[in-house]
Coordinates of C-alpha atoms and ligand atoms in Angstrom, one line a residue:
M1 CA -12.0 28.7 22.5
S2 CA -15.5 27.2 22.8
R3 CA -15.8 23.5 22.9
F4 CA -17.5 23.5 19.5
R5 CA -14.7 25.5 17.9
A6 CA -12.1 23.2 19.4
F7 CA -13.8 20.3 17.9
V8 CA -13.9 21.9 14.4
V9 CA -10.2 22.7 14.6
A10 CA -9.3 19.2 15.7
A11 CA -11.5 17.6 13.0
T12 CA -9.8 19.7 10.3
I13 CA -6.3 18.7 11.5
I14 CA -7.2 15.0 11.7
Q15 CA -8.9 15.0 8.3
G16 CA -5.9 16.6 6.7
V17 CA -5.9 17.8 3.1
A18 CA -8.7 16.4 0.8
A19 CA -7.5 13.8 -1.6
L20 CA -7.2 14.5 -5.3
N21 CA -10.5 12.8 -6.2
N22 CA -10.3 12.8 -10.0
G23 CA -12.3 9.7 -10.4
V24 CA -9.5 7.2 -10.8
A25 CA -7.9 4.8 -8.3
K26 CA -10.3 5.2 -5.4
L27 CA -8.9 1.9 -4.1
P28 CA -5.2 0.8 -4.0
V29 CA -4.2 -0.5 -7.5
L30 CA -3.3 -4.2 -7.6
R31 CA -0.5 -4.5 -10.1
L32 CA 2.3 -6.5 -11.6
E33 CA 5.4 -4.4 -11.8
A34 CA 8.1 -5.5 -14.2
W35 CA 11.1 -4.2 -12.3
N36 CA 12.3 -6.8 -9.7
A37 CA 12.0 -9.9 -12.0
F38 CA 13.0 -8.3 -15.3
Q39 CA 15.0 -5.1 -14.6
C40 CA 15.9 -3.8 -18.1
N41 CA 15.2 -7.1 -19.8
I42 CA 11.8 -6.2 -21.0
D43 CA 10.2 -6.3 -24.4
Q44 CA 6.7 -6.5 -25.9
D45 CA 6.6 -10.3 -25.6
V46 CA 7.6 -10.4 -21.9
I47 CA 4.8 -7.9 -21.1
V48 CA 2.1 -9.6 -23.1
D49 CA 3.2 -13.1 -22.0
T50 CA 3.2 -11.9 -18.3
A51 CA -0.3 -10.6 -18.7
K52 CA -1.4 -14.0 -20.1
L53 CA 0.2 -15.6 -17.1
M54 CA -1.6 -13.3 -14.7
I55 CA -4.8 -14.6 -16.2
S56 CA -3.8 -18.3 -16.3
L57 CA -2.5 -18.2 -12.7
G58 CA -5.8 -16.6 -11.5
L59 CA -4.2 -13.4 -10.5
R60 CA -6.4 -11.3 -12.7
E61 CA -9.5 -13.0 -11.3
V62 CA -8.7 -12.0 -7.7
G63 CA -8.1 -8.4 -8.7
Y64 CA -4.5 -7.9 -10.0
E65 CA -5.6 -6.1 -13.1
H66 CA -2.6 -3.9 -14.0
I67 CA 0.6 -4.8 -15.7
D68 CA 3.2 -2.0 -15.5
L69 CA 6.4 -1.3 -17.2
D70 CA 9.3 0.1 -15.3
D71 CA 12.5 1.8 -16.6
C72 CA 14.4 1.1 -19.9
W73 CA 11.5 1.1 -22.4
A74 CA 12.6 4.2 -24.3
E75 CA 15.0 5.2 -27.1
K76 CA 17.8 7.3 -25.5
N77 CA 17.0 10.4 -27.6
R78 CA 13.8 12.2 -28.1
T79 CA 12.7 12.9 -31.8
S80 CA 13.5 16.3 -33.3
S81 CA 10.0 17.5 -32.2
G82 CA 10.8 16.3 -28.6
E83 CA 8.7 13.1 -28.7
L84 CA 9.6 10.1 -26.7
T85 CA 9.8 6.8 -28.6
P86 CA 9.8 3.2 -27.5
D87 CA 12.9 1.1 -28.0
K88 CA 12.8 0.3 -31.7
T89 CA 14.0 -3.3 -31.2
R90 CA 12.4 -4.4 -28.0
F91 CA 9.1 -2.7 -28.7
S92 CA 9.1 -2.9 -32.5
K93 CA 5.3 -3.2 -32.7
G94 CA 4.9 0.0 -30.7
F95 CA 3.0 0.7 -27.5
N96 CA -0.4 0.8 -29.0
W97 CA 0.0 -2.8 -30.0
V98 CA 1.1 -3.7 -26.4
T99 CA -1.8 -1.8 -24.7
D100 CA -4.3 -3.2 -27.2
Q101 CA -3.2 -6.7 -26.3
V102 CA -3.4 -6.0 -22.6
H103 CA -6.8 -4.2 -22.8
S104 CA -8.2 -7.1 -24.9
M105 CA -7.4 -9.4 -22.0
G106 CA -9.5 -7.1 -19.7
M107 CA -6.5 -5.6 -18.1
K108 CA -4.8 -2.3 -17.8
A109 CA -1.3 -1.1 -18.6
G110 CA 1.1 1.3 -16.8
I111 CA 4.2 3.2 -18.0
Y112 CA 7.2 4.7 -16.2
C113 CA 9.0 7.9 -16.4
D114 CA 10.9 10.4 -14.2
S115 CA 10.3 13.9 -12.8
G116 CA 13.9 15.0 -13.6
W117 CA 16.2 15.2 -16.7
F118 CA 16.7 11.4 -16.9
T119 CA 15.2 8.2 -15.5
C120 CA 17.3 6.2 -13.0
A121 CA 18.7 4.0 -15.8
G122 CA 19.6 7.1 -17.9
Y123 CA 16.7 7.3 -20.4
P124 CA 14.9 10.6 -21.0
G125 CA 13.0 12.1 -18.1
S126 CA 9.9 14.2 -18.4
F127 CA 11.1 17.4 -16.8
D128 CA 10.1 20.4 -19.0
H129 CA 8.2 17.9 -21.2
E130 CA 5.4 17.1 -18.8
E131 CA 2.3 17.9 -20.9
Q132 CA 3.9 16.5 -24.1
D133 CA 4.7 13.2 -22.4
A134 CA 1.5 12.8 -20.6
K135 CA -0.3 13.2 -23.9
T136 CA 2.1 10.7 -25.5
F137 CA 1.4 8.1 -22.7
V138 CA -2.4 8.6 -23.1
D139 CA -2.1 8.3 -26.9
W140 CA -0.2 5.1 -26.5
G141 CA -3.2 3.8 -24.4
F142 CA -1.6 3.6 -21.0
D143 CA -3.7 3.9 -17.8
L144 CA -1.1 4.6 -15.2
L145 CA 2.2 6.5 -14.8
K146 CA 4.9 5.6 -12.2
Y147 CA 7.1 8.6 -11.8
D148 CA 10.6 8.4 -10.4
N149 CA 12.9 10.9 -8.6
C150 CA 16.3 10.7 -10.4
A151 CA 18.4 13.4 -12.1
I152 CA 16.9 16.4 -10.3
P153 CA 17.4 19.8 -12.1
Y154 CA 19.4 22.5 -10.4
D155 CA 17.5 24.8 -8.0
D156 CA 17.8 27.8 -10.3
I157 CA 16.0 25.8 -13.0
L158 CA 13.5 23.8 -10.9
K159 CA 12.5 26.5 -8.4
Q160 CA 10.3 24.0 -6.7
N161 CA 10.5 21.5 -3.8
T162 CA 9.6 17.8 -4.5
F163 CA 5.9 18.7 -4.1
G164 CA 6.1 21.2 -6.9
K165 CA 8.2 18.9 -9.1
Y166 CA 5.5 16.2 -8.9
Q167 CA 2.7 18.8 -9.2
R168 CA 4.0 19.7 -12.6
M169 CA 3.1 16.2 -13.9
S170 CA -0.1 16.1 -11.9
D171 CA -1.2 19.3 -13.6
A172 CA -0.2 17.9 -17.0
I173 CA -2.2 14.8 -16.4
A174 CA -5.3 16.8 -15.5
S175 CA -4.8 19.0 -18.6
V176 CA -4.4 16.1 -21.0
A177 CA -7.5 14.4 -19.5
K178 CA -9.5 17.5 -20.2
S179 CA -8.2 17.9 -23.7
T180 CA -8.6 14.3 -24.7
G181 CA -11.8 13.5 -22.7
K182 CA -10.1 10.3 -21.5
P183 CA -9.7 9.3 -17.8
P184 CA -6.7 10.8 -16.1
L185 CA -3.6 8.6 -15.9
I186 CA -3.4 7.0 -12.4
F187 CA -0.4 8.9 -10.9
S188 CA 1.9 6.7 -8.8
L189 CA 4.6 8.9 -7.2
C190 CA 8.0 7.3 -6.7
E191 CA 9.7 10.1 -4.7
W192 CA 11.2 7.7 -2.2
G193 CA 9.5 9.2 0.8
W194 CA 11.1 12.6 0.3
S195 CA 9.9 15.9 1.8
Q196 CA 7.2 14.4 4.0
V197 CA 5.2 13.2 1.0
W198 CA 2.4 11.7 3.2
I199 CA 1.4 15.2 4.1
W200 CA 0.9 16.4 0.4
G201 CA 0.9 13.3 -1.8
Q202 CA -3.0 13.2 -1.7
Q203 CA -3.1 16.5 -3.5
V204 CA -0.9 15.3 -6.3
G205 CA -1.5 11.7 -7.1
Q206 CA -3.2 8.4 -6.1
S207 CA -0.2 6.8 -4.3
W208 CA 3.3 7.8 -3.1
R209 CA 6.2 5.8 -1.9
V210 CA 6.9 6.1 1.8
Q211 CA 10.6 5.2 1.7
G212 CA 13.5 4.2 -0.5
D213 CA 13.6 0.8 -2.1
L214 CA 12.4 -2.2 -0.1
E215 CA 14.8 -5.2 0.0
P216 CA 13.9 -8.9 0.0
Y217 CA 14.6 -9.9 3.5
W218 CA 12.9 -9.5 6.9
A219 CA 14.9 -6.6 8.3
S220 CA 13.8 -4.4 5.4
V221 CA 10.2 -5.5 5.7
A222 CA 10.2 -4.9 9.5
S223 CA 11.8 -1.5 9.0
T224 CA 9.1 -0.5 6.5
I225 CA 6.4 -1.6 9.0
N226 CA 8.1 0.5 11.7
F227 CA 8.2 3.6 9.4
S228 CA 4.7 3.2 8.1
S229 CA 3.1 2.6 11.5
F230 CA 3.6 6.3 12.2
I231 CA 1.8 7.6 9.0
T232 CA -1.2 5.3 8.7
M233 CA -3.5 8.4 8.9
A234 CA -2.4 9.5 5.5
A235 CA -4.3 6.7 3.7
D236 CA -7.9 6.9 2.5
F237 CA -9.9 6.6 -0.7
F238 CA -8.0 8.1 -3.7
G239 CA -4.7 8.4 -1.8
H240 CA -2.4 5.6 -0.5
N241 CA 0.9 5.1 1.2
D242 CA 2.9 2.9 -1.3
L243 CA 5.1 0.6 0.8
D244 CA 6.9 -0.5 -2.4
I245 CA 7.0 -3.6 -4.6
L246 CA 6.2 -6.8 -2.8
Q247 CA 9.3 -8.9 -2.3
I248 CA 7.4 -12.2 -2.1
G249 CA 9.3 -14.9 -4.1
Q250 CA 12.6 -13.0 -3.8
G251 CA 15.5 -13.0 -1.4
N252 CA 15.3 -15.1 1.7
L253 CA 11.8 -14.3 3.2
T254 CA 10.3 -17.3 4.9
V255 CA 6.6 -18.2 4.3
D256 CA 5.7 -16.7 7.6
E257 CA 7.6 -13.5 6.8
S258 CA 6.0 -13.3 3.4
K259 CA 2.5 -13.6 5.0
T260 CA 3.4 -10.8 7.4
H261 CA 4.7 -8.7 4.5
F262 CA 1.6 -9.3 2.4
T263 CA -0.9 -8.8 5.3
S264 CA 0.6 -5.5 6.5
W265 CA 0.9 -4.0 3.0
A266 CA -2.7 -5.0 2.2
L267 CA -4.3 -3.8 5.4
M268 CA -2.3 -0.5 5.4
K269 CA -4.0 -0.1 2.0
S270 CA -0.8 0.0 0.0
P271 CA -1.0 -0.7 -3.7
L272 CA 0.1 -4.3 -4.1
L273 CA 2.8 -4.8 -6.7
I274 CA 3.8 -8.3 -7.6
S275 CA 7.3 -8.3 -9.2
T276 CA 8.2 -12.0 -9.5
N277 CA 8.9 -13.8 -12.7
L278 CA 5.5 -15.6 -12.9
S279 CA 7.0 -18.5 -15.0
T280 CA 8.8 -19.6 -11.9
I281 CA 6.6 -18.4 -9.0
A282 CA 6.3 -20.9 -6.1
S283 CA 2.8 -22.2 -5.5
S284 CA 3.1 -21.1 -1.8
D285 CA 3.9 -17.6 -2.9
L286 CA 1.0 -17.6 -5.3
E287 CA -1.3 -18.7 -2.5
I288 CA -0.2 -15.8 -0.4
L289 CA -0.7 -13.3 -3.1
K290 CA -4.2 -14.7 -3.8
N291 CA -5.6 -14.6 -0.2
Q292 CA -9.0 -13.2 -1.1
E293 CA -10.1 -12.5 2.4
I294 CA -7.0 -10.2 2.9
L295 CA -7.4 -8.7 -0.6
A296 CA -11.1 -7.9 0.1
I297 CA -10.0 -5.6 2.9
N298 CA -7.3 -3.9 0.8
Q299 CA -10.1 -3.4 -1.8
D300 CA -12.9 -2.5 0.8
P301 CA -15.4 -0.4 -1.2
E302 CA -16.9 1.2 2.0
V303 CA -13.9 1.9 4.3
G304 CA -10.8 3.5 2.8
T305 CA -8.7 4.0 5.9
S306 CA -5.7 1.9 7.0
I307 CA -5.3 -0.2 10.1
S308 CA -3.2 1.4 12.8
P309 CA -1.4 0.0 15.9
F310 CA -3.1 0.1 19.2
R311 CA -0.2 -1.3 21.1
W312 CA 3.5 -1.7 20.1
G313 CA 4.1 -4.8 22.4
V314 CA 7.8 -5.5 22.6
N315 CA 8.5 -1.8 23.0
P316 CA 6.6 1.0 24.7
D317 CA 3.9 2.6 22.5
W318 CA 5.3 5.0 19.8
T319 CA 8.8 3.6 20.0
S320 CA 10.7 3.6 16.7
D321 CA 12.5 0.3 16.4
P322 CA 13.2 -1.0 12.9
L323 CA 13.4 -4.7 14.0
H324 CA 10.6 -4.6 16.5
P325 CA 7.8 -2.4 15.0
A326 CA 4.3 -2.3 16.5
G327 CA 2.7 -5.8 16.9
Y328 CA -0.9 -5.1 17.7
W329 CA -3.0 -3.4 15.0
S330 CA -6.7 -2.9 14.1
G331 CA -9.0 -1.0 11.8
P332 CA -12.6 -0.8 10.7
T333 CA -13.8 -2.7 7.6
Q334 CA -17.1 -3.1 5.7
N335 CA -17.7 -6.3 7.7
G336 CA -16.3 -5.6 11.2
T337 CA -13.0 -4.9 12.8
V338 CA -9.8 -6.4 11.4
F339 CA -7.0 -7.2 13.8
M340 CA -3.4 -7.9 12.7
L341 CA -0.9 -9.3 15.2
I342 CA 2.8 -9.5 14.2
N343 CA 5.3 -11.5 16.2
T344 CA 8.5 -9.4 15.7
L345 CA 10.5 -11.8 17.9
D346 CA 12.8 -14.6 16.6
S347 CA 10.8 -17.4 18.3
P348 CA 7.1 -18.3 18.6
T349 CA 5.1 -16.4 21.2
D350 CA 1.5 -16.1 22.5
M351 CA -0.1 -12.8 21.7
F352 CA -2.9 -11.5 24.0
F353 CA -5.1 -8.4 23.7
N354 CA -8.2 -7.0 25.3
L355 CA -10.8 -6.3 22.6
T356 CA -11.4 -2.7 23.7
E357 CA -7.8 -1.8 23.3
S358 CA -9.0 -1.4 19.7
P359 CA -11.0 1.8 19.3
W360 CA -13.3 0.0 16.9
I361 CA -14.7 -2.5 19.4
R362 CA -17.7 -1.8 21.7
A363 CA -17.5 -2.5 25.4
G364 CA -20.0 -5.0 26.6
R365 CA -20.3 -6.9 23.3
Q366 CA -18.9 -10.2 22.1
Y367 CA -17.5 -10.9 18.6
S368 CA -17.3 -13.7 16.2
V369 CA -13.8 -14.5 15.1
R370 CA -12.7 -15.3 11.6
D371 CA -9.1 -16.3 10.9
L372 CA -8.1 -14.8 7.5
W373 CA -5.2 -17.1 7.0
T374 CA -6.6 -20.5 8.0
H375 CA -10.0 -19.4 6.6
T376 CA -11.8 -20.8 9.6
D377 CA -14.5 -19.5 12.0
N378 CA -12.8 -19.5 15.4
G379 CA -15.7 -19.2 17.8
T380 CA -16.6 -16.1 19.8
A381 CA -14.4 -13.7 21.8
A382 CA -15.6 -11.7 24.8
R383 CA -13.3 -9.2 26.5
N384 CA -10.0 -10.6 25.1
F385 CA -8.3 -12.9 22.6
T386 CA -5.1 -14.9 22.7
A387 CA -3.3 -16.2 19.6
N388 CA -1.2 -19.1 20.7
A389 CA 2.3 -19.7 19.4
V390 CA 2.4 -17.1 16.6
P391 CA 5.5 -18.1 14.6
A392 CA 8.7 -16.1 14.5
H393 CA 8.1 -13.0 12.3
G394 CA 4.6 -14.4 11.6
V395 CA 1.2 -12.9 11.5
V396 CA -2.3 -13.4 12.6
A397 CA -5.2 -11.7 10.8
L398 CA -8.7 -11.8 12.4
L399 CA -12.0 -10.3 11.4
M400 CA -14.2 -9.7 14.4
K401 CA -17.9 -9.2 13.9
D402 CA -20.4 -8.0 16.5
A403 CA -22.3 -11.0 17.9
G404 CA -24.5 -9.4 20.5
D405 CA -24.2 -8.7 24.2
E406 CA -21.3 -10.3 26.1
P407 CA -22.3 -13.0 28.6
A408 CA -23.8 -11.5 31.8
G409 CA -21.7 -11.1 34.9
L410 CA -18.3 -10.7 33.5
E411 CA -15.7 -9.1 35.8
P412 CA -14.3 -6.6 36.0
K413 CA -17.4 -4.4 35.5
C414 CA -15.6 -2.2 33.1
A415 CA -13.1 -3.5 30.5
V416 CA -11.0 -0.4 31.4
W417 CA -11.1 -0.5 35.2
Y418 CA -9.9 3.0 35.8
Q419 CA -12.8 5.4 36.7
C420 CA -15.3 2.5 36.6
T421 CA -18.3 3.9 38.6
D422 CA -21.7 2.6 39.7
Q423 CA -24.7 4.8 38.8
N424 CA -25.1 5.5 42.5
G425 CA -21.8 7.3 42.5
T426 CA -19.6 4.7 44.1
S427 CA -16.3 4.2 42.2
V428 CA -15.6 0.5 41.9
G429 CA -12.5 0.8 39.7
G430 CA -9.0 1.9 40.5
Ligands
NAG501 C1 11.4 -16.0 -16.3 O1 11.6 -17.3 -16.0 C2 11.6 -18.2 -17.1 C3 11.7 -19.6 -16.6 O2 12.9 -19.8 -15.8 C4 12.8 -17.8 -18.0 O3 12.8 -18.6 -19.2 C5 12.6 -16.4 -18.5 O4 13.8 -16.0 -19.2 C6 12.5 -15.5 -17.2 N1 12.2 -14.2 -17.7 C7 13.0 -13.1 -17.6 C8 12.6 -11.9 -18.4 O5 14.0 -13.2 -16.8
NAG502 C1 21.5 11.4 -29.0 O1 21.8 12.7 -28.6 C2 23.1 13.0 -28.3 C3 23.2 14.4 -27.8 O2 22.5 15.3 -28.6 C4 24.0 12.7 -29.5 O3 25.4 13.0 -29.2 C5 23.8 11.3 -29.9 O4 24.5 11.0 -31.1 C6 22.4 11.0 -30.2 N1 22.2 9.5 -30.3 C7 21.5 9.0 -31.3 C8 21.5 7.5 -31.4 O5 21.0 9.7 -32.1
NAG503 C1 11.2 3.9 12.3 O1 10.2 4.9 12.2 C2 10.6 6.2 12.7 C3 9.4 7.1 12.7 O2 8.9 7.3 11.4 C4 11.7 6.7 11.8 O3 12.1 8.0 12.4 C5 12.9 5.7 11.8 O4 13.8 6.2 10.8 C6 12.3 4.4 11.3 N1 13.4 3.4 11.2 C7 13.9 3.0 10.1 C8 15.1 2.1 10.1 O5 13.3 3.3 9.0
NAG504 C1 18.7 -12.7 4.5 O1 19.4 -11.9 3.6 C2 19.9 -10.7 4.2 C3 20.6 -9.8 3.2 O2 21.4 -10.6 2.4 C4 20.9 -11.1 5.3 O3 21.5 -10.0 6.0 C5 20.2 -12.0 6.3 O4 21.2 -12.5 7.3 C6 19.6 -13.2 5.6 N1 18.7 -13.9 6.6 C7 18.7 -15.2 6.8 C8 17.9 -15.7 7.8 O5 19.4 -15.9 6.1
NAG505 C1 -17.6 -8.5 3.3 O1 -18.3 -9.7 3.2 C2 -18.8 -9.9 1.9 C3 -19.7 -11.2 1.9 O2 -18.9 -12.3 2.4 C4 -17.7 -10.1 0.9 O3 -18.1 -10.3 -0.4 C5 -16.8 -8.8 1.0 O4 -15.7 -9.0 0.2 C6 -16.4 -8.5 2.4 N1 -15.7 -7.3 2.5 C7 -14.5 -7.1 3.1 C8 -14.0 -5.7 3.1 O5 -13.9 -8.0 3.6
NAG506 C1 -10.4 -12.8 29.2 O1 -11.8 -12.7 29.1 C2 -12.5 -13.7 29.9 C3 -14.0 -13.6 29.6 O2 -14.2 -13.9 28.2 C4 -12.2 -13.6 31.3 O3 -12.8 -14.6 32.0 C5 -10.7 -13.7 31.5 O4 -10.3 -13.4 32.9 C6 -10.0 -12.6 30.6 N1 -8.6 -12.8 30.7 C7 -7.8 -11.8 31.1 C8 -6.3 -12.1 31.2 O5 -8.2 -10.6 31.3
NAG507 C1 -8.3 -20.7 14.2 O1 -8.7 -22.1 14.0 C2 -7.8 -22.8 13.2 C3 -8.5 -24.2 13.0 O2 -8.7 -24.8 14.2 C4 -6.5 -22.9 13.8 O3 -5.6 -23.6 12.9 C5 -6.0 -21.5 14.0 O4 -4.7 -21.5 14.6 C6 -6.9 -20.6 14.8 N1 -6.5 -19.3 14.8 C7 -6.1 -18.6 15.9 C8 -5.6 -17.2 15.7 O5 -6.1 -19.1 17.0
NAG508 C1 -6.7 -6.5 29.9 O1 -7.8 -6.3 30.8 C2 -7.5 -6.8 32.1 C3 -8.8 -6.8 32.9 O2 -9.4 -5.5 32.8 C4 -6.5 -5.9 32.7 O3 -6.1 -6.4 34.0 C5 -5.2 -5.9 31.8 O4 -4.3 -5.0 32.3 C6 -5.6 -5.6 30.4 N1 -4.4 -5.8 29.6 C7 -4.1 -4.9 28.6 C8 -2.9 -5.3 27.8 O5 -4.8 -4.0 28.3
NAG509 C1 -23.7 1.6 45.3 O1 -22.9 0.8 44.4 C2 -22.0 -0.1 45.0 C3 -21.2 -0.7 43.9 O2 -22.0 -1.4 43.0 C4 -22.8 -1.1 45.9 O3 -21.8 -1.9 46.6 C5 -23.6 -0.3 46.9 O4 -24.4 -1.2 47.6 C6 -24.5 0.7 46.2 N1 -25.2 1.5 47.2 C7 -26.5 1.7 47.2 C8 -27.0 2.6 48.3 O5 -27.2 1.2 46.4

């Protein structure tokens, strides 16, 4: 194989399958998702009041523009013509009233259904009704569909894998967009990480869940970081790994754990789904969710890719360890290279890295350092950086911008000493 051909083949593999670029959700969608706080206790007032709180708490202003229903909104039976209907008591004014209210506040609304016979709470699923239901959701004024994975039909009826089951609704959404002339519903797959979704999800929808449900404590957050660290290459514009609803404000996460949770979700370009009762949200949690320097990277209009680990740290590289996932991460952004350091240990520790361990840093240059949690400019780094006393389960997020040539005379001559060679042919490195 010629060197050129080898390059083309490698590039094709790395690039993977092109995303379903249908014009919606180029960037991860910032949402409030009604499930964790409300479960089935939803009604038209809860939704509209929560949208109002998103505005008064300043969440809309920093980009959380969606409010999404989860399960339990429907009547248990379809009409005689097969139509879905909203719960007659809890949504007595109908969904057009709800979506009109939400839209009039400059926000968007999402609905939930299931790819099988029933939703997870036992309401009608969309299997075999895909086009009818997609049309109904659009007619009701919704902008997004979260689509669950419960009550899967028998093989001899389905005759599809998970991919094909979700493709049915993806096709229905495209068809309805065509016939109505309205933008396609943003399609948020909730297939629990089944069937290697990160390989095909881009062809079907705008985001896909990487695993089962996240729980509100550190071990679950760390385990999701472990899992996601191996599939960061799947994320780019129009297609995102969904690491699941943010657990901030729930369970027993500490402030440092919540910051790590939020930073890693945002920089891996996951959709960010708040699911806390906003009437009672703690100001420290709100402050985390509104970190605009972190949100700006999640919403980077020029760079769609995720951060990835460059060193695992506690473990050898590429080790799978649910409690000690990779600690040293970086990625390109519109404004420079972002670094994320996670202390997975149970006590504070110093974290050191050489800048060129990150593929996005140039040798022989120095970099200005911006701390994205303290919101301070922290001087200039040449060759390496040390974050002192990173708290247990805590995070450091840094934006490094090229600040010109490094000071003259730094040793060693090459940041990576191996193969370091003088122009006259003398090897000075190991
Ligand atoms: C949200 O919290 C408020 C204040 O505690 C409470 O009144 C309300 O019932 C909660 N909402 C739901 C749906 O649980
Ligand atoms: C819903 O449909 C089931 C099965 O067809 C039927 O037994 C039940 O009575 C219906 N419920 C209502 C409220 O119409
Ligand atoms: C950690 O990640 C590896 C690689 O994806 C995976 O095989 C393993 O199941 C993950 N651990 C947990 C607890 O999710
Ligand atoms: C947090 O909650 C989880 C689940 O209930 C529990 O296993 C863990 O020990 C708790 N952690 C702390 C520090 O309390
Ligand atoms: C880059 O910097 C500009 C100017 O400060 C800012 O508006 C933008 O949000 C930043 N982008 C990212 C991805 O951080
Ligand atoms: C870190 O870089 C500085 C130059 O900025 C250098 O003097 C120092 O030796 C480096 N530290 C390590 C541990 O490589
Ligand atoms: C950056 O500087 C601020 C203010 O001095 C300090 O609190 C913070 O710890 C520094 N960040 C790092 C990663 O060293
Ligand atoms: C950092 O660079 C120094 C000097 O080149 C080298 O001795 C050290 O092994 C490097 N450390 C890491 C973690 O790459
Ligand atoms: C070749 O390079 C080495 C390492 O920089 C230097 O010590 C040596 O003097 C050079 N030799 C000549 C002939 O320039």
